Amino acid sequence: MTDSRETAQTLFGSNLVAMVTPMGADGSVDPKGAASLVDHLLTTRCDGIVVGGTAGEAPTLTAAEMVELVSAVAGRARGRARVIAGVGTYDTAASVERARRAEAAGADALLVVCPYYSRPTQAGVVGHCLAVADATDLPVMLYDVPARTGISMETDTLIELARHPRILAVKDAKEDLFDAMTVMAATSLAYYCGSDELNLPYLSIGACGVVSVVGNIVADRNADLIRAVRGADLDSALAIQRSLLGLTAAVMRTSQGAIMAKAALAELGIIEHATVRMPLLESPAPDLARLRTALAEV
């Protein structure tokens, strides 16, 4: 492992989970459920917890709820896993303020998504990310997910952002392996796979870890996958990835990742309710039946 990847693993972890936000039946954030979920993640060898990312339903969380969640997760993890706060929005000033509040609440690092909806130029993307990175002393992981934001962080943009001393990693959900290899070859940015369907391919080309939605359920299997790849045990890595195909499809390719991860956690008794906030809706019966079958097979 290169020095940059070792640094990234220390700052962010390698087996990261994009934690869902447990909610009560009325849609309020459930602190008890969050504590139970953090305990489950730690038990299943998660070493990095992303709070308020896509799976955490960030667009529907208030700034105050984000602070409370970051504080609660950081307190519960007690240094056993890094806590990465999702602070990126389409508003640079709001993102800067969320970054500062996350730092004060105990976050170890920040996740900054490419600004969505307004579709800025690449120069605007750079300016936005630099403004957030300059707002605190925390390390930053960029989040490149064009299917949700409407634009991607282009290769030259990522290379430019890599010059900032605190921008150290990328959660890549662009699903362009060649682009990822190009940026890794040109910079010291540590890559994390942000698409559960492609965890093994990304790890095989040099990603140092994953940020997984399916990891809410089976972070221990992701830990085994990462270890197998690092040990050059391709047969074991393939077996692990293939054993997760059914669950990954049920979570990521039916209703929606956050919806189905919550449904799975409720089925397993880790959280009490599978409640999501509109415009998301709880999983329909056919998707839930498929999920139950997948859980039984893991």
Short mmCIF file of C-alpha atoms in Angstrom, two decimals:
data_model
loop_
_atom_site.label_atom_id
_atom_site.label_comp_id
_atom_site.label_asym_id
_atom_site.label_seq_id
_atom_site.Cartn_x
_atom_site.Cartn_y
_atom_site.Cartn_z
CA MET A 1 0.00 0.00 0.00
CA THR A 2 1.35 3.44 -0.90
CA ASP A 3 1.88 6.12 1.74
CA SER A 4 -1.13 8.09 0.47
CA ARG A 5 -3.39 5.08 0.82
CA GLU A 6 -2.05 4.37 4.29
CA THR A 7 -2.79 7.98 5.23
CA ALA A 8 -6.29 7.74 3.80
CA GLN A 9 -6.99 4.54 5.69
CA THR A 10 -5.92 6.22 8.92
CA LEU A 11 -8.05 9.31 8.27
CA PHE A 12 -11.16 7.73 6.75
CA GLY A 13 -10.92 3.97 7.27
CA SER A 14 -11.18 1.38 4.50
CA ASN A 15 -14.44 -0.49 5.19
CA LEU A 16 -16.82 2.47 5.25
CA VAL A 17 -20.59 2.29 5.51
CA ALA A 18 -22.97 4.93 4.16
CA MET A 19 -25.14 4.79 7.27
CA VAL A 20 -28.89 5.11 6.95
CA THR A 21 -30.64 7.51 9.33
CA PRO A 22 -32.97 5.52 11.62
CA MET A 23 -36.32 7.20 12.08
CA GLY A 24 -39.38 6.64 14.21
CA ALA A 25 -42.76 5.79 12.77
CA ASP A 26 -43.52 9.52 12.62
CA GLY A 27 -40.41 10.29 10.58
CA SER A 28 -38.42 11.85 13.42
CA VAL A 29 -34.75 10.91 13.80
CA ASP A 30 -34.47 7.97 16.21
CA PRO A 31 -31.45 8.33 18.55
CA LYS A 32 -31.97 4.85 20.02
CA GLY A 33 -32.04 3.32 16.56
CA ALA A 34 -28.91 5.23 15.59
CA ALA A 35 -27.07 3.90 18.64
CA SER A 36 -28.16 0.34 17.85
CA LEU A 37 -27.05 0.70 14.25
CA VAL A 38 -23.64 2.11 15.20
CA ASP A 39 -23.11 -0.82 17.57
CA HIS A 40 -24.02 -3.23 14.76
CA LEU A 41 -21.63 -1.53 12.35
CA LEU A 42 -18.76 -1.69 14.82
CA THR A 43 -19.46 -5.34 15.52
CA THR A 44 -19.36 -6.10 11.81
CA ARG A 45 -15.91 -4.50 11.41
CA CYS A 46 -16.88 -1.19 9.85
CA ASP A 47 -14.05 1.29 10.45
CA GLY A 48 -15.62 4.37 8.87
CA ILE A 49 -19.18 5.65 9.23
CA VAL A 50 -20.56 8.19 6.75
CA VAL A 51 -23.32 10.23 8.39
CA GLY A 52 -25.72 12.26 6.27
CA GLY A 53 -24.79 10.90 2.88
CA THR A 54 -27.17 9.73 0.18
CA ALA A 55 -28.19 6.63 2.12
CA GLY A 56 -28.69 8.85 5.16
CA GLU A 57 -31.33 10.87 3.28
CA ALA A 58 -29.23 14.02 3.57
CA PRO A 59 -31.54 16.26 1.46
CA THR A 60 -34.34 15.84 4.01
CA LEU A 61 -32.23 16.26 7.16
CA THR A 62 -32.13 19.71 8.73
CA ALA A 63 -28.83 21.30 9.67
CA ALA A 64 -29.71 20.80 13.35
CA GLU A 65 -30.50 17.11 12.81
CA MET A 66 -27.16 16.64 11.08
CA VAL A 67 -25.29 18.13 14.03
CA GLU A 68 -27.19 15.89 16.45
CA LEU A 69 -26.48 12.81 14.35
CA VAL A 70 -22.79 13.53 13.95
CA SER A 71 -22.45 14.15 17.68
CA ALA A 72 -24.37 10.99 18.58
CA VAL A 73 -22.47 8.75 16.16
CA ALA A 74 -19.08 10.18 17.14
CA GLY A 75 -19.89 9.66 20.80
CA ARG A 76 -21.08 6.11 20.24
CA ALA A 77 -18.16 5.12 18.01
CA ARG A 78 -15.69 6.47 20.59
CA GLY A 79 -12.73 6.35 18.23
CA ARG A 80 -13.41 2.80 17.05
CA ALA A 81 -14.46 4.06 13.62
CA ARG A 82 -13.89 7.31 11.80
CA VAL A 83 -16.96 9.51 11.43
CA ILE A 84 -17.29 11.23 8.06
CA ALA A 85 -20.00 13.89 7.86
CA GLY A 86 -21.79 14.54 4.59
CA VAL A 87 -21.87 18.33 4.35
CA GLY A 88 -22.16 19.01 0.63
CA THR A 89 -25.23 20.75 -0.78
CA TYR A 90 -25.99 22.83 -3.88
CA ASP A 91 -25.29 25.97 -1.81
CA THR A 92 -21.64 26.74 -1.09
CA ALA A 93 -22.35 29.00 1.89
CA ALA A 94 -24.62 26.38 3.46
CA SER A 95 -22.04 23.67 2.83
CA VAL A 96 -19.33 25.75 4.51
CA GLU A 97 -21.55 26.30 7.54
CA ARG A 98 -22.43 22.59 7.74
CA ALA A 99 -18.73 21.73 7.56
CA ARG A 100 -17.93 23.99 10.49
CA ARG A 101 -20.80 22.63 12.54
CA ALA A 102 -19.80 19.04 11.77
CA GLU A 103 -16.25 19.72 12.92
CA ALA A 104 -17.55 21.19 16.18
CA ALA A 105 -19.83 18.16 16.64
CA GLY A 106 -16.92 15.72 16.51
CA ALA A 107 -16.64 14.63 12.89
CA ASP A 108 -13.28 13.19 11.85
CA ALA A 109 -13.64 14.06 8.16
CA LEU A 110 -16.01 15.58 5.60
CA LEU A 111 -17.77 14.18 2.53
CA VAL A 112 -18.40 16.85 -0.11
CA VAL A 113 -20.70 16.01 -3.00
CA CYS A 114 -20.45 17.69 -6.38
CA PRO A 115 -23.01 20.55 -6.23
CA TYR A 116 -26.30 19.32 -7.58
CA TYR A 117 -29.28 20.91 -9.35
CA SER A 118 -27.57 24.21 -10.27
CA ARG A 119 -25.09 22.38 -12.54
CA PRO A 120 -22.11 24.74 -12.20
CA THR A 121 -19.17 24.76 -14.57
CA GLN A 122 -16.12 22.71 -13.62
CA ALA A 123 -14.52 25.95 -12.38
CA GLY A 124 -17.55 26.36 -10.13
CA VAL A 125 -17.14 22.81 -8.86
CA VAL A 126 -13.53 23.55 -7.99
CA GLY A 127 -14.42 26.80 -6.25
CA HIS A 128 -17.18 25.13 -4.25
CA CYS A 129 -15.01 22.24 -3.06
CA LEU A 130 -12.08 24.49 -2.19
CA ALA A 131 -14.34 26.77 -0.15
CA VAL A 132 -15.58 23.83 1.92
CA ALA A 133 -12.08 22.38 2.30
CA ASP A 134 -10.79 25.75 3.52
CA ALA A 135 -13.59 26.06 6.10
CA THR A 136 -12.19 23.54 8.61
CA ASP A 137 -9.07 21.59 9.48
CA LEU A 138 -10.71 18.26 8.62
CA PRO A 139 -9.66 15.96 5.77
CA VAL A 140 -12.05 15.91 2.83
CA MET A 141 -13.41 13.10 0.69
CA LEU A 142 -14.99 14.26 -2.57
CA TYR A 143 -18.18 12.52 -3.70
CA ASP A 144 -18.54 12.12 -7.45
CA VAL A 145 -22.02 10.81 -8.30
CA PRO A 146 -23.25 12.30 -11.60
CA ALA A 147 -26.40 10.16 -11.69
CA ARG A 148 -27.65 12.20 -8.73
CA THR A 149 -25.98 15.57 -9.26
CA GLY A 150 -26.42 15.96 -13.01
CA ILE A 151 -22.71 16.65 -13.55
CA SER A 152 -19.49 14.82 -12.82
CA MET A 153 -16.13 15.88 -11.48
CA GLU A 154 -14.03 15.68 -14.60
CA THR A 155 -10.50 14.25 -14.61
CA ASP A 156 -8.79 17.64 -14.76
CA THR A 157 -11.05 18.91 -11.98
CA LEU A 158 -10.08 16.06 -9.68
CA ILE A 159 -6.40 16.54 -10.49
CA GLU A 160 -6.70 20.24 -9.63
CA LEU A 161 -8.58 19.58 -6.39
CA ALA A 162 -5.96 17.01 -5.37
CA ARG A 163 -3.48 19.87 -4.92
CA HIS A 164 -5.35 21.03 -1.82
CA PRO A 165 -3.62 19.66 1.30
CA ARG A 166 -6.88 18.49 2.90
CA ILE A 167 -8.61 17.02 -0.17
CA LEU A 168 -7.32 13.49 0.10
CA ALA A 169 -9.90 11.03 -1.19
CA VAL A 170 -12.76 10.39 -3.62
CA LYS A 171 -15.93 8.39 -3.15
CA ASP A 172 -16.40 7.41 -6.77
CA ALA A 173 -19.91 6.53 -7.90
CA LYS A 174 -19.25 7.62 -11.48
CA GLU A 175 -18.59 3.99 -12.38
CA ASP A 176 -15.89 4.87 -14.92
CA LEU A 177 -12.97 2.60 -14.09
CA PHE A 178 -10.65 4.11 -16.68
CA ASP A 179 -11.23 7.63 -15.38
CA ALA A 180 -10.56 6.38 -11.84
CA MET A 181 -7.31 4.74 -12.91
CA THR A 182 -6.27 7.92 -14.72
CA VAL A 183 -6.80 10.10 -11.65
CA MET A 184 -5.12 7.59 -9.34
CA ALA A 185 -2.10 7.51 -11.63
CA ALA A 186 -1.88 11.32 -11.75
CA THR A 187 -2.55 12.15 -8.09
CA SER A 188 -2.26 10.82 -4.56
CA LEU A 189 -6.05 10.81 -4.12
CA ALA A 190 -7.27 7.68 -2.37
CA TYR A 191 -10.24 6.12 -4.13
CA TYR A 192 -13.24 4.50 -2.46
CA CYS A 193 -15.85 2.61 -4.45
CA GLY A 194 -19.24 4.26 -4.05
CA SER A 195 -21.23 1.66 -6.03
CA ASP A 196 -21.75 -1.66 -4.27
CA GLU A 197 -22.18 -3.42 -7.60
CA LEU A 198 -18.55 -2.61 -8.46
CA ASN A 199 -16.71 -3.05 -5.15
CA LEU A 200 -14.44 -5.80 -6.43
CA PRO A 201 -13.52 -4.10 -9.74
CA TYR A 202 -12.64 -0.87 -7.95
CA LEU A 203 -10.55 -2.62 -5.31
CA SER A 204 -8.75 -4.56 -8.03
CA ILE A 205 -7.59 -1.36 -9.79
CA GLY A 206 -6.25 0.26 -6.65
CA ALA A 207 -9.14 1.65 -4.60
CA CYS A 208 -8.22 1.55 -0.93
CA GLY A 209 -11.71 0.85 0.32
CA VAL A 210 -15.47 1.08 -0.12
CA VAL A 211 -18.29 3.36 1.00
CA SER A 212 -21.08 0.83 1.03
CA VAL A 213 -24.85 0.95 1.42
CA VAL A 214 -25.08 -2.84 1.55
CA GLY A 215 -22.49 -2.58 4.34
CA ASN A 216 -25.28 -1.43 6.63
CA ILE A 217 -26.23 -5.11 6.62
CA VAL A 218 -23.01 -7.04 5.93
CA ALA A 219 -19.99 -4.83 6.60
CA ASP A 220 -18.12 -7.94 7.74
CA ARG A 221 -18.38 -9.40 4.25
CA ASN A 222 -16.96 -6.22 2.78
CA ALA A 223 -14.09 -6.44 5.27
CA ASP A 224 -13.37 -9.96 4.05
CA LEU A 225 -13.50 -8.77 0.43
CA ILE A 226 -11.01 -5.96 1.08
CA ARG A 227 -8.67 -8.35 2.89
CA ALA A 228 -8.85 -10.91 0.08
CA VAL A 229 -7.98 -8.32 -2.57
CA ARG A 230 -5.09 -6.98 -0.53
CA GLY A 231 -3.85 -10.53 -0.06
CA ALA A 232 -4.03 -11.14 -3.82
CA ASP A 233 -6.53 -13.94 -3.20
CA LEU A 234 -8.70 -13.40 -6.26
CA ASP A 235 -10.59 -16.68 -5.90
CA SER A 236 -11.78 -15.74 -2.41
CA ALA A 237 -12.60 -12.19 -3.49
CA LEU A 238 -14.71 -13.47 -6.39
CA ALA A 239 -16.52 -15.92 -4.12
CA ILE A 240 -17.37 -13.15 -1.65
CA GLN A 241 -18.55 -10.76 -4.36
CA ARG A 242 -20.68 -13.44 -5.99
CA SER A 243 -22.21 -14.44 -2.65
CA LEU A 244 -23.44 -10.85 -2.26
CA LEU A 245 -24.96 -10.48 -5.73
CA GLY A 246 -28.49 -11.30 -4.62
CA LEU A 247 -28.43 -8.96 -1.63
CA THR A 248 -26.75 -6.18 -3.62
CA ALA A 249 -29.39 -6.44 -6.33
CA ALA A 250 -32.21 -6.45 -3.78
CA VAL A 251 -30.87 -3.35 -2.02
CA MET A 252 -29.49 -1.33 -4.91
CA ARG A 253 -31.66 -2.29 -7.88
CA THR A 254 -35.21 -2.32 -6.56
CA SER A 255 -36.87 0.56 -4.68
CA GLN A 256 -33.73 2.52 -3.73
CA GLY A 257 -30.65 1.97 -1.57
CA ALA A 258 -31.72 3.91 1.51
CA ILE A 259 -35.21 2.41 1.40
CA MET A 260 -34.06 -1.18 1.09
CA ALA A 261 -31.17 -0.92 3.55
CA LYS A 262 -33.60 0.34 6.18
CA ALA A 263 -36.02 -2.45 5.33
CA ALA A 264 -33.26 -5.02 5.75
CA LEU A 265 -32.14 -3.57 9.08
CA ALA A 266 -35.73 -3.60 10.34
CA GLU A 267 -36.11 -7.22 9.19
CA LEU A 268 -33.00 -8.11 11.18
CA GLY A 269 -34.22 -6.25 14.28
CA ILE A 270 -31.32 -3.78 14.29
CA ILE A 271 -33.62 -0.78 13.91
CA GLU A 272 -37.29 -0.69 14.87
CA HIS A 273 -38.79 1.03 11.84
CA ALA A 274 -38.04 1.15 8.11
CA THR A 275 -39.46 4.68 7.93
CA VAL A 276 -38.12 6.99 5.23
CA ARG A 277 -39.00 10.62 4.56
CA MET A 278 -40.90 11.67 1.47
CA PRO A 279 -40.36 11.85 -1.39
CA LEU A 280 -39.00 8.37 -0.58
CA LEU A 281 -41.58 5.71 0.21
CA GLU A 282 -41.14 2.43 2.04
CA SER A 283 -40.48 -0.65 -0.06
CA PRO A 284 -43.46 -2.23 -1.84
CA ALA A 285 -44.34 -5.85 -1.07
CA PRO A 286 -42.60 -7.45 -4.11
CA ASP A 287 -39.31 -5.67 -3.35
CA LEU A 288 -39.57 -6.64 0.31
CA ALA A 289 -40.17 -10.28 -0.63
CA ARG A 290 -37.08 -10.23 -2.85
CA LEU A 291 -35.08 -8.69 -0.02
CA ARG A 292 -36.18 -11.37 2.46
CA THR A 293 -35.09 -14.07 0.03
CA ALA A 294 -31.70 -12.41 -0.41
CA LEU A 295 -31.20 -12.04 3.33
CA ALA A 296 -31.93 -15.73 3.82
CA GLU A 297 -29.27 -16.63 1.26
CA VAL A 298 -26.42 -14.54 2.66
#
